[in-house]
CSV table of C-alpha atoms in Angstrom, one decimal:
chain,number,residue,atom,x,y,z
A,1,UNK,CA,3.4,-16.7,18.9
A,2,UNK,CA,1.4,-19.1,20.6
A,3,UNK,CA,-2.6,-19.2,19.4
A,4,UNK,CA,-5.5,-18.4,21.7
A,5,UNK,CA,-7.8,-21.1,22.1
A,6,UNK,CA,-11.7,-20.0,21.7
A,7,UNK,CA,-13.6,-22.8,24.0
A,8,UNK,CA,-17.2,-23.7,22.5
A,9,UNK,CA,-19.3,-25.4,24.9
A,10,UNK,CA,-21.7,-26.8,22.8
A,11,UNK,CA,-20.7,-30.1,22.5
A,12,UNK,CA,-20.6,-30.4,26.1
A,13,UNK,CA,-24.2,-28.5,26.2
A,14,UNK,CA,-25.9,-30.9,24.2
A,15,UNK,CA,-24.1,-34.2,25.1
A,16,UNK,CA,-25.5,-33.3,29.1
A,17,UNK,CA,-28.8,-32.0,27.7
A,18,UNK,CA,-29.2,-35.8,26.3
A,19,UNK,CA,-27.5,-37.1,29.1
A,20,UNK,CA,-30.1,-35.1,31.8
A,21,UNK,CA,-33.7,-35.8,29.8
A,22,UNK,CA,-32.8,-39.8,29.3
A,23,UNK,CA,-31.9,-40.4,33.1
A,24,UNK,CA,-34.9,-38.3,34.1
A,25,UNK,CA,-37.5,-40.3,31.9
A,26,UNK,CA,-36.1,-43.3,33.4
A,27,UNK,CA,-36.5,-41.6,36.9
A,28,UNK,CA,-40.1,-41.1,35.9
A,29,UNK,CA,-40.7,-44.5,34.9
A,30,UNK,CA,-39.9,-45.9,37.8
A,31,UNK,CA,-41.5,-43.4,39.8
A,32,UNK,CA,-44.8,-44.2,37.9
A,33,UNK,CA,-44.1,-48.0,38.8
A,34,UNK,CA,-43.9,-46.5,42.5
A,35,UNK,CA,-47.1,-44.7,41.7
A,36,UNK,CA,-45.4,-41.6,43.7
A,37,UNK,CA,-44.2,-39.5,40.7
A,38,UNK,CA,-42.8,-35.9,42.8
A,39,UNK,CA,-42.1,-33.2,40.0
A,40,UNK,CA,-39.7,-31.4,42.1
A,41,UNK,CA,-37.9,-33.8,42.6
A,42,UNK,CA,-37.6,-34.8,39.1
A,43,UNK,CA,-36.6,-30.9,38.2
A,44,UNK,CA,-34.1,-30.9,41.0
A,45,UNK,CA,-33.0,-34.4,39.6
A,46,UNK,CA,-32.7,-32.8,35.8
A,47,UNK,CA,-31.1,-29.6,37.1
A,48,UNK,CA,-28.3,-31.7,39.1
A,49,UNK,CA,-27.6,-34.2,36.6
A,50,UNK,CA,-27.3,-31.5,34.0
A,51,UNK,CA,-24.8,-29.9,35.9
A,52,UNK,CA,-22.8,-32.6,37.0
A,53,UNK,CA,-22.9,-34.2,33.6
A,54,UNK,CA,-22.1,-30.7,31.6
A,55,UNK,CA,-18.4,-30.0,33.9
A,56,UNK,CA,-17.8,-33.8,33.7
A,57,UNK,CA,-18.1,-33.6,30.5
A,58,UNK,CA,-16.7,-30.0,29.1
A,59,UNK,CA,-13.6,-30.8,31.4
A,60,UNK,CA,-13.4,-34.3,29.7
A,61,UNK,CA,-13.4,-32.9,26.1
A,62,UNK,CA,-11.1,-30.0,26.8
A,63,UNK,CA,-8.7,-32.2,28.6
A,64,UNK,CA,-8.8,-35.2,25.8
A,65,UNK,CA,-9.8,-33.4,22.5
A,66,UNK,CA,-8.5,-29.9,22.9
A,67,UNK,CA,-5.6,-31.1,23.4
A,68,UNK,CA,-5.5,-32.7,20.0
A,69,UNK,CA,-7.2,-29.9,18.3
A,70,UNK,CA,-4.7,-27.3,19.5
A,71,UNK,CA,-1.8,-29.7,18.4
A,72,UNK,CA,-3.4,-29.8,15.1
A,73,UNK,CA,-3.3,-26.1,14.9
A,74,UNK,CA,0.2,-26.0,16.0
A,75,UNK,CA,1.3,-28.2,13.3
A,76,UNK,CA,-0.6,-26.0,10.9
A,77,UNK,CA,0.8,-23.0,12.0
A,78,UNK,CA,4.3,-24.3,11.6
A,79,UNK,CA,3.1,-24.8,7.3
A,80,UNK,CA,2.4,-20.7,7.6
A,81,UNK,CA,-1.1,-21.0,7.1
A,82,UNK,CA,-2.1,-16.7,7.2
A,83,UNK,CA,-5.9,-17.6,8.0
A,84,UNK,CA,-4.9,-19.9,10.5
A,85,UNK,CA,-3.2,-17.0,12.4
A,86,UNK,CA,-5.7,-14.4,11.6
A,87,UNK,CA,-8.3,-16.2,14.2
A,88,UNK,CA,-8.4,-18.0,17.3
A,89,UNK,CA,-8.4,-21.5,17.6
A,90,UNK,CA,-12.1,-22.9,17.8
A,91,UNK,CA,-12.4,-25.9,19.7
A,92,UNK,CA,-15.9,-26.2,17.8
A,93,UNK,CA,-15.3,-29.8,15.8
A,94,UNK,CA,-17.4,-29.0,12.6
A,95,UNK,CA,-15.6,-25.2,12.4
A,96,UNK,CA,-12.3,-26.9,13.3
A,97,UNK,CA,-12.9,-29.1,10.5
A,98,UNK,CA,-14.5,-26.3,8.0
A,99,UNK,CA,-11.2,-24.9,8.4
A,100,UNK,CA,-9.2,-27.8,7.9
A,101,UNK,CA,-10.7,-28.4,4.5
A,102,UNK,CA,-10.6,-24.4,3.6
A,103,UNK,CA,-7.0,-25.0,4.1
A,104,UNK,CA,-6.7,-28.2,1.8
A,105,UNK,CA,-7.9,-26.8,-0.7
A,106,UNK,CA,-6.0,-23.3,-0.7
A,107,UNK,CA,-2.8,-25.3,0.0
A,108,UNK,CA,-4.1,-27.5,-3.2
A,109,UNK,CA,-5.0,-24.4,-5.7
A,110,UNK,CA,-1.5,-23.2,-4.4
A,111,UNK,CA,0.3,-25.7,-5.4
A,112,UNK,CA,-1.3,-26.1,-9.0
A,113,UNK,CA,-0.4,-22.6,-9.0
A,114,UNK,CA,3.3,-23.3,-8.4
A,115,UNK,CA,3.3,-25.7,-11.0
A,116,UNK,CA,1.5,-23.7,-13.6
A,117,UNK,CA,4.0,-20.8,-13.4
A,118,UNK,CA,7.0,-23.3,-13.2
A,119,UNK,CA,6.0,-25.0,-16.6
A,120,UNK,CA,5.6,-21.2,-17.5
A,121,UNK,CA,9.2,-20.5,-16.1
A,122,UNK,CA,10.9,-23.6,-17.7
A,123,UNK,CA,8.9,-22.5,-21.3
A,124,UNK,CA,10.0,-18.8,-21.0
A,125,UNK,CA,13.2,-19.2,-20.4
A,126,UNK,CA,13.9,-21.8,-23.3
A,127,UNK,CA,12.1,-19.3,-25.5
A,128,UNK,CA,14.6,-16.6,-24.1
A,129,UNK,CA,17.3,-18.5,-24.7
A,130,UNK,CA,16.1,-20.1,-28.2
A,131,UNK,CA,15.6,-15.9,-29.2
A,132,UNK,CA,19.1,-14.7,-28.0
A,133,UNK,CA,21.1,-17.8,-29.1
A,134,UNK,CA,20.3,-17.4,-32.6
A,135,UNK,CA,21.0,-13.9,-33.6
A,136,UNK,CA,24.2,-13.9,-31.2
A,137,UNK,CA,25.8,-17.2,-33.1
A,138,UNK,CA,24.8,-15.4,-36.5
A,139,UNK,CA,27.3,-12.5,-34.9
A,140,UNK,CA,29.8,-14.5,-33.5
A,141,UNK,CA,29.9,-16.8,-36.5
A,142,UNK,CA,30.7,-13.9,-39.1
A,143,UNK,CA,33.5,-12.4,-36.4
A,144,UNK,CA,35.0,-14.9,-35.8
A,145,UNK,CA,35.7,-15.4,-39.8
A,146,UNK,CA,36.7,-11.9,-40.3
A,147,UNK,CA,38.6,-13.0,-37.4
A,148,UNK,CA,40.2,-15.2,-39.3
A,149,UNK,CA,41.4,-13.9,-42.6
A,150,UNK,CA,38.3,-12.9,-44.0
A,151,UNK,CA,39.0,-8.9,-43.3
A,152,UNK,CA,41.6,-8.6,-45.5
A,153,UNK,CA,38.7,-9.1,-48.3
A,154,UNK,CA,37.2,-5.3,-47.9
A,155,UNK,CA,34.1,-6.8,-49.8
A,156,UNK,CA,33.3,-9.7,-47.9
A,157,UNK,CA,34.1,-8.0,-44.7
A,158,UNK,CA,31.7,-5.4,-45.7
A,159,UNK,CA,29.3,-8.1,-46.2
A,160,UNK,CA,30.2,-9.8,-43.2
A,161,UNK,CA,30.2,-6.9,-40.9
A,162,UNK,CA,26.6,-5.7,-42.0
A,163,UNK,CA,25.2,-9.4,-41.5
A,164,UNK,CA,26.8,-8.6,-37.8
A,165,UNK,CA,24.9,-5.4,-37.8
A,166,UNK,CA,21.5,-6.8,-38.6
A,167,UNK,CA,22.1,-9.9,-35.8
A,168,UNK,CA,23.0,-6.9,-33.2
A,169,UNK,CA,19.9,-5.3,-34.3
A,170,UNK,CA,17.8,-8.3,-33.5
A,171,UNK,CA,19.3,-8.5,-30.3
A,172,UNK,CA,18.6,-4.7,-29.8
A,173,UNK,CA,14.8,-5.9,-30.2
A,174,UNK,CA,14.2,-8.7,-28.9
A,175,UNK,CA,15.7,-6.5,-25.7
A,176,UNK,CA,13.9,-3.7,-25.8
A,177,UNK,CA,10.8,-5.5,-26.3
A,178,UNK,CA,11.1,-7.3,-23.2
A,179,UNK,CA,11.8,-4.2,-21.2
A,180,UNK,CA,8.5,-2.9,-22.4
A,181,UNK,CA,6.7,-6.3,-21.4
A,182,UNK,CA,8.2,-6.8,-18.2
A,183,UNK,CA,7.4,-2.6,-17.1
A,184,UNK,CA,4.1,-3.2,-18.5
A,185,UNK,CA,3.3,-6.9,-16.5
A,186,UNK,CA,4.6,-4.6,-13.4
A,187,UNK,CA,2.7,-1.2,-13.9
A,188,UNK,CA,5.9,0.8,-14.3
A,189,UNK,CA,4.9,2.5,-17.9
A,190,UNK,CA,3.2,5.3,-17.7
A,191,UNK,CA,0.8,6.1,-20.3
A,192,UNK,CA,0.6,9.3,-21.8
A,193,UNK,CA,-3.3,9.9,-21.9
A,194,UNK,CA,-4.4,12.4,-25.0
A,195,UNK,CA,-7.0,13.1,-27.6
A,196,UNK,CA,-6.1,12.1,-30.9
A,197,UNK,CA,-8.2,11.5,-34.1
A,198,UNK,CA,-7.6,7.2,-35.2
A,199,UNK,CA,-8.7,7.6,-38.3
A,200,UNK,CA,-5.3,10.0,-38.3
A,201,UNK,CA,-3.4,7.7,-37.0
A,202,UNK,CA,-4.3,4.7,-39.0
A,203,UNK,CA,-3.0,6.6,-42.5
A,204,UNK,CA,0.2,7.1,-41.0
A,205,UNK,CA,0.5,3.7,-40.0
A,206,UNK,CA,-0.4,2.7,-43.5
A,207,UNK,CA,1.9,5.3,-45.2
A,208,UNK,CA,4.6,4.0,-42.5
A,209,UNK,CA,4.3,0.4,-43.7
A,210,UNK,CA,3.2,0.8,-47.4
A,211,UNK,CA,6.5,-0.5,-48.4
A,212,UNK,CA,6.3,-3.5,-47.2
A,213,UNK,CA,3.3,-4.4,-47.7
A,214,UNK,CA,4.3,-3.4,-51.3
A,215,UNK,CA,6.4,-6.3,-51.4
A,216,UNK,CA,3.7,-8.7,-50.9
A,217,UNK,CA,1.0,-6.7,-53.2
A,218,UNK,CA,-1.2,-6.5,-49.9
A,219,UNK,CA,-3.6,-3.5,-50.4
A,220,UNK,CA,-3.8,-1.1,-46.7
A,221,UNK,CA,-7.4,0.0,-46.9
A,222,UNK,CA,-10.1,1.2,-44.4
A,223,UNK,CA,-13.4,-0.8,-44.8
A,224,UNK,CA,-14.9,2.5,-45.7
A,225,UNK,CA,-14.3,6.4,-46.4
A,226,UNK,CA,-14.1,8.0,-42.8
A,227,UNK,CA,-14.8,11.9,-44.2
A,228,UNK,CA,-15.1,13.3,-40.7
A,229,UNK,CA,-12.0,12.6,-37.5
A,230,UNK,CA,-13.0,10.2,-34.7
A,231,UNK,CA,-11.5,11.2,-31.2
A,232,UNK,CA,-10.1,8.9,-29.0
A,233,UNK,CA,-9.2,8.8,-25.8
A,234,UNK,CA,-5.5,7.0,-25.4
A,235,UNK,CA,-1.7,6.9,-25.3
A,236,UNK,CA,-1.3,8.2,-29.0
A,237,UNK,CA,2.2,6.4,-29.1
A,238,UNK,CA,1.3,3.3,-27.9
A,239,UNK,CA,-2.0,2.8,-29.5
A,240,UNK,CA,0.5,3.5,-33.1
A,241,UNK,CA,2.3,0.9,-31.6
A,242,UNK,CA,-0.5,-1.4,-31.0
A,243,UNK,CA,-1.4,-0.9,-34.5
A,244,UNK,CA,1.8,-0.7,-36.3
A,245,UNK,CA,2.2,-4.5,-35.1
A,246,UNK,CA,-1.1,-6.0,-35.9
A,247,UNK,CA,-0.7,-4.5,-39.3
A,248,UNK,CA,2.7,-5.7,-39.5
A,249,UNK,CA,1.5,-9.2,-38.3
A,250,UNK,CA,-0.8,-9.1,-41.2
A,251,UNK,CA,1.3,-8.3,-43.6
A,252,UNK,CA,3.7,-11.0,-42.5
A,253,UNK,CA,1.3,-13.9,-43.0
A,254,UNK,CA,-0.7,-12.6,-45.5
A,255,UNK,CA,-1.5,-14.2,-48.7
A,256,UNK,CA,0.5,-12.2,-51.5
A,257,UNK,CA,-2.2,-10.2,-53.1
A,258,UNK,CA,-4.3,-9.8,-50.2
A,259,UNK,CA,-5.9,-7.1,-48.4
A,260,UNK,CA,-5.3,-5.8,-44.8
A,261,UNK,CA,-8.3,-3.7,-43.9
A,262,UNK,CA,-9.0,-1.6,-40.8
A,263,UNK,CA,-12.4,-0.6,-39.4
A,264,UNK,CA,-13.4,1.7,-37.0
A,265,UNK,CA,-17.1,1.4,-35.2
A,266,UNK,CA,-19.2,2.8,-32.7
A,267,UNK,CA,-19.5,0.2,-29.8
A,268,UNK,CA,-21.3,1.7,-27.1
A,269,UNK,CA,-22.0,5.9,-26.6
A,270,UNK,CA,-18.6,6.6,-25.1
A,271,UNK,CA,-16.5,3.4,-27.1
A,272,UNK,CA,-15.5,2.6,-30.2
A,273,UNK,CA,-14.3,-0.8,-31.9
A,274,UNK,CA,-10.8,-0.9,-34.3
A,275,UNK,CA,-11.1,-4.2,-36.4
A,276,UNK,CA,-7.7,-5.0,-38.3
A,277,UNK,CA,-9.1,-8.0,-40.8
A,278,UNK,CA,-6.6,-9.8,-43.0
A,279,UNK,CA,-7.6,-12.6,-45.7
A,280,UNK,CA,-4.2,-14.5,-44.8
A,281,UNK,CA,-3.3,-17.8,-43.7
A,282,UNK,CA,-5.5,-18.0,-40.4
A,283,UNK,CA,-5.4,-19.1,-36.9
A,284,UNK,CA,-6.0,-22.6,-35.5
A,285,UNK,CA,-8.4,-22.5,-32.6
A,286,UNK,CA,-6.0,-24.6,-30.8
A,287,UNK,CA,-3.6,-21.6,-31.1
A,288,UNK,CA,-5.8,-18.5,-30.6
A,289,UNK,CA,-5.7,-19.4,-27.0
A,290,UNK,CA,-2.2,-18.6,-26.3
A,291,UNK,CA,-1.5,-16.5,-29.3
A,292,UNK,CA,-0.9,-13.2,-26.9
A,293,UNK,CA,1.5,-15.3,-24.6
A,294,UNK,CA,5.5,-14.2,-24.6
A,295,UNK,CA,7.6,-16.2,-27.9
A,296,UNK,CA,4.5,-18.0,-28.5
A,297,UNK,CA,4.4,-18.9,-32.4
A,298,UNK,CA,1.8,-20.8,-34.2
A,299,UNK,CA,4.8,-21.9,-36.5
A,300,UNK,CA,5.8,-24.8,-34.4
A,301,UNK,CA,9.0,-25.5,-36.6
A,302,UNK,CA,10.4,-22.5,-35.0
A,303,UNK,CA,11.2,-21.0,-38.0
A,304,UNK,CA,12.6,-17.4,-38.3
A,305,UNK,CA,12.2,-16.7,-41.1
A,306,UNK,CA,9.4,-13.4,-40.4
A,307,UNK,CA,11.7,-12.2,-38.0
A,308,UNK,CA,10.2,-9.8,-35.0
A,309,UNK,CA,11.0,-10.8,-31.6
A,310,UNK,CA,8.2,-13.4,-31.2
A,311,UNK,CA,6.4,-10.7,-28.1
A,312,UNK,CA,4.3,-8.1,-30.4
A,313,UNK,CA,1.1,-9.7,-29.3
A,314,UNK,CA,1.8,-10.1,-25.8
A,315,UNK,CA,2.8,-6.7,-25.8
A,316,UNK,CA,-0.2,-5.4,-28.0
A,317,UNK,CA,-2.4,-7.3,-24.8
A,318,UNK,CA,-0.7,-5.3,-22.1
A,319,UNK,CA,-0.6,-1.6,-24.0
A,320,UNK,CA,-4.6,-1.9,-24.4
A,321,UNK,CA,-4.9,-4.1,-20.8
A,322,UNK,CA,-3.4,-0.9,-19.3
A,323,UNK,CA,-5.4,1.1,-21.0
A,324,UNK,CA,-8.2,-0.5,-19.5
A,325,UNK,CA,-9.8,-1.8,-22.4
A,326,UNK,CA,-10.4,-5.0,-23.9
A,327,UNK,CA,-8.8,-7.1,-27.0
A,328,UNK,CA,-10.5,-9.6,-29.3
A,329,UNK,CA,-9.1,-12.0,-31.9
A,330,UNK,CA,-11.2,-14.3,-34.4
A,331,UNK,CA,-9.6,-16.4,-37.2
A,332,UNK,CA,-10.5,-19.4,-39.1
A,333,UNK,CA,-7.5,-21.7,-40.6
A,334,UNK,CA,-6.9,-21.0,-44.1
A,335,UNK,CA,-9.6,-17.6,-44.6
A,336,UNK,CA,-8.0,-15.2,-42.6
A,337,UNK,CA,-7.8,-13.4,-38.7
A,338,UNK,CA,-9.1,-10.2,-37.1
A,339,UNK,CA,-8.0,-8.5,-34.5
A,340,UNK,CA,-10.0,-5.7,-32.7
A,341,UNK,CA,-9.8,-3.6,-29.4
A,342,UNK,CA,-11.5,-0.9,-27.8
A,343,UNK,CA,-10.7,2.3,-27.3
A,344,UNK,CA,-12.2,5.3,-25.2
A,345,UNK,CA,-14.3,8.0,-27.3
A,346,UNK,CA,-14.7,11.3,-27.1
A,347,UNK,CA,-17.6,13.7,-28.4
């Protein structure tokens, strides 16, 4: 669709403005040398050489500039410029130019952009792969020997075919948890909003996981004796869930023989503040910036050896992002990490 040109005259305006009041001083001047200065003639002079020089002009520009300018715009168009389209085309060279560099630098942050979420792309789907490639050669490597001979042995197929069972498990996981994460990134989970007591909740998530933190000797303790319930406002599922997998992260880098402690304050009136505290090996602060990204591990060697899918903190983000709330993390190398959100109260 061709673009509507929007003609400013004010070049042409002030070009034959300058044009008009130089040849009429100079009219003057030698009118005063003639010592018969007439001052209607010199109006009549200024009004016709304003005139004259103002279409001499405006059809000069339009014909030698607006030309260019509309080409320019054409050319732009063609690169799908949106704002380009939205207006008509000025012919006004300081707007025309405004524009121009409006566009520059869109087209610029754009491209960055691009880039950004390319290096994103490329990093994602290496993690994906890296994730799926391990669990599914653990399978295929123990069928493959019951495959060849190693069934006949009912123990070490047993053996074999639970080893299978626990790589398929994984796989399970690491699949379901990016189901979650992608409906989340979209908006297509809907949370289930209810009133629930967190103190509640917590001592289940502690009674749920006091096994394994049993294994390490980590103690699962509140900061202090909450007597009374505190009501929040939330998806009682998915805040469990939020919680299940901070307290789960602590337990899985604690130090053996720590504590993982849980506190629950008053932010502001209708807010409160759950801090999940751990004295375990700590966050660089090189790290804490991208800790909630997808596969992102601060164990650079890759190692598996924790297990989890790698996405329980990108996940914990988006439940309490979709909750409309905010999450915090502070850690120190070495001392130990906290972990907090906020959560809606209710009186």
């Amino acid at each position: 669709m061709q673009n509507k040109i929007k003609k400013t005259y004010k070049f042409a305006f002030k070009t034959s403005l300058y044009i008009t009041v130089f040849l009429t001083l100079l009219s003057s001047v030698f009118l005063y040398v003639l010592h018969s200065i007439d001052f209607f003639y010199l109006l009549s002079f200024a009004l016709f050489t304003f005139l004259i020089s103002f279409v001499v002009i405006q059809y000069r520009v339009e014909r030698f500039i607006y030309r260019r300018v509309k080409k320019i715009y054409d050319d732009l168009t063609l690169l799908e410029s949106t704002t380009l389209r939205k207006q008509p085309i000025t012919t006004d060279m300081a707007t025309l130019t405004e524009e121009i560099d409006k566009y520059a630098r869109d087209k610029k942050l754009e491209i960055e952009t691009l880039k950004v979420r390319e290096e994103y792309r490329k990093e994602f789907l290496g993690n994906v792969s890296h994730e799926l490639k391990t669990p599914l050669f653990t399978v295929q490597g123990y069928l493959l020997t019951l495959l060849d001979g190693a069934m006949n042995d009912k123990r070490v197929s047993e053996k074999y075919l639970n080893r299978a069972s626990k790589g398929l498990e994984r796989l399970i996981y690491i699949v379901k948890d990016l189901d979650m994460i992608t409906k989340l990134e979209v908006g297509d989970l809907r949370l289930n909003i209810e009133v629930f007591d967190i103190v509640e909740l917590v001592e289940s998530v502690f009674d749920l996981l006091e096994m394994k933190a049993a294994k390490k000797k980590i103690t699962l303790t509140f900061d202090m004796d909450y007597n009374s319930p505190i009501m929040v406002s939330a998806d009682k599922e998915r805040i469990q869930q939020v919680l299940t997998n901070l307290i789960v992260n602590s337990i899985k880098y604690g130090r053996e023989k720590g504590t993982t402690e849980v506190s629950i304050e008053n932010l502001i009136k209708n807010k409160v503040i759950v801090r999940v505290t751990d004295n375990g090996e700590g966050i660089s602060k090189e790290n804490l910036t991208r800790l909630f990204e997808r596969f992102f591990r601060v164990d650079k060697s890759g190692s598996r050896k924790e297990g989890g899918s790698g996405l329980g903190l990108s996940i914990v983000k988006h439940i309490i992002e979709a909750h409309d709330e905010k999450i915090y993390v502070e850690s120190d190398l070495g001392v130990g990490s906290e972990f907090s959100f906020t959560l809606e109260k209710v009186e």
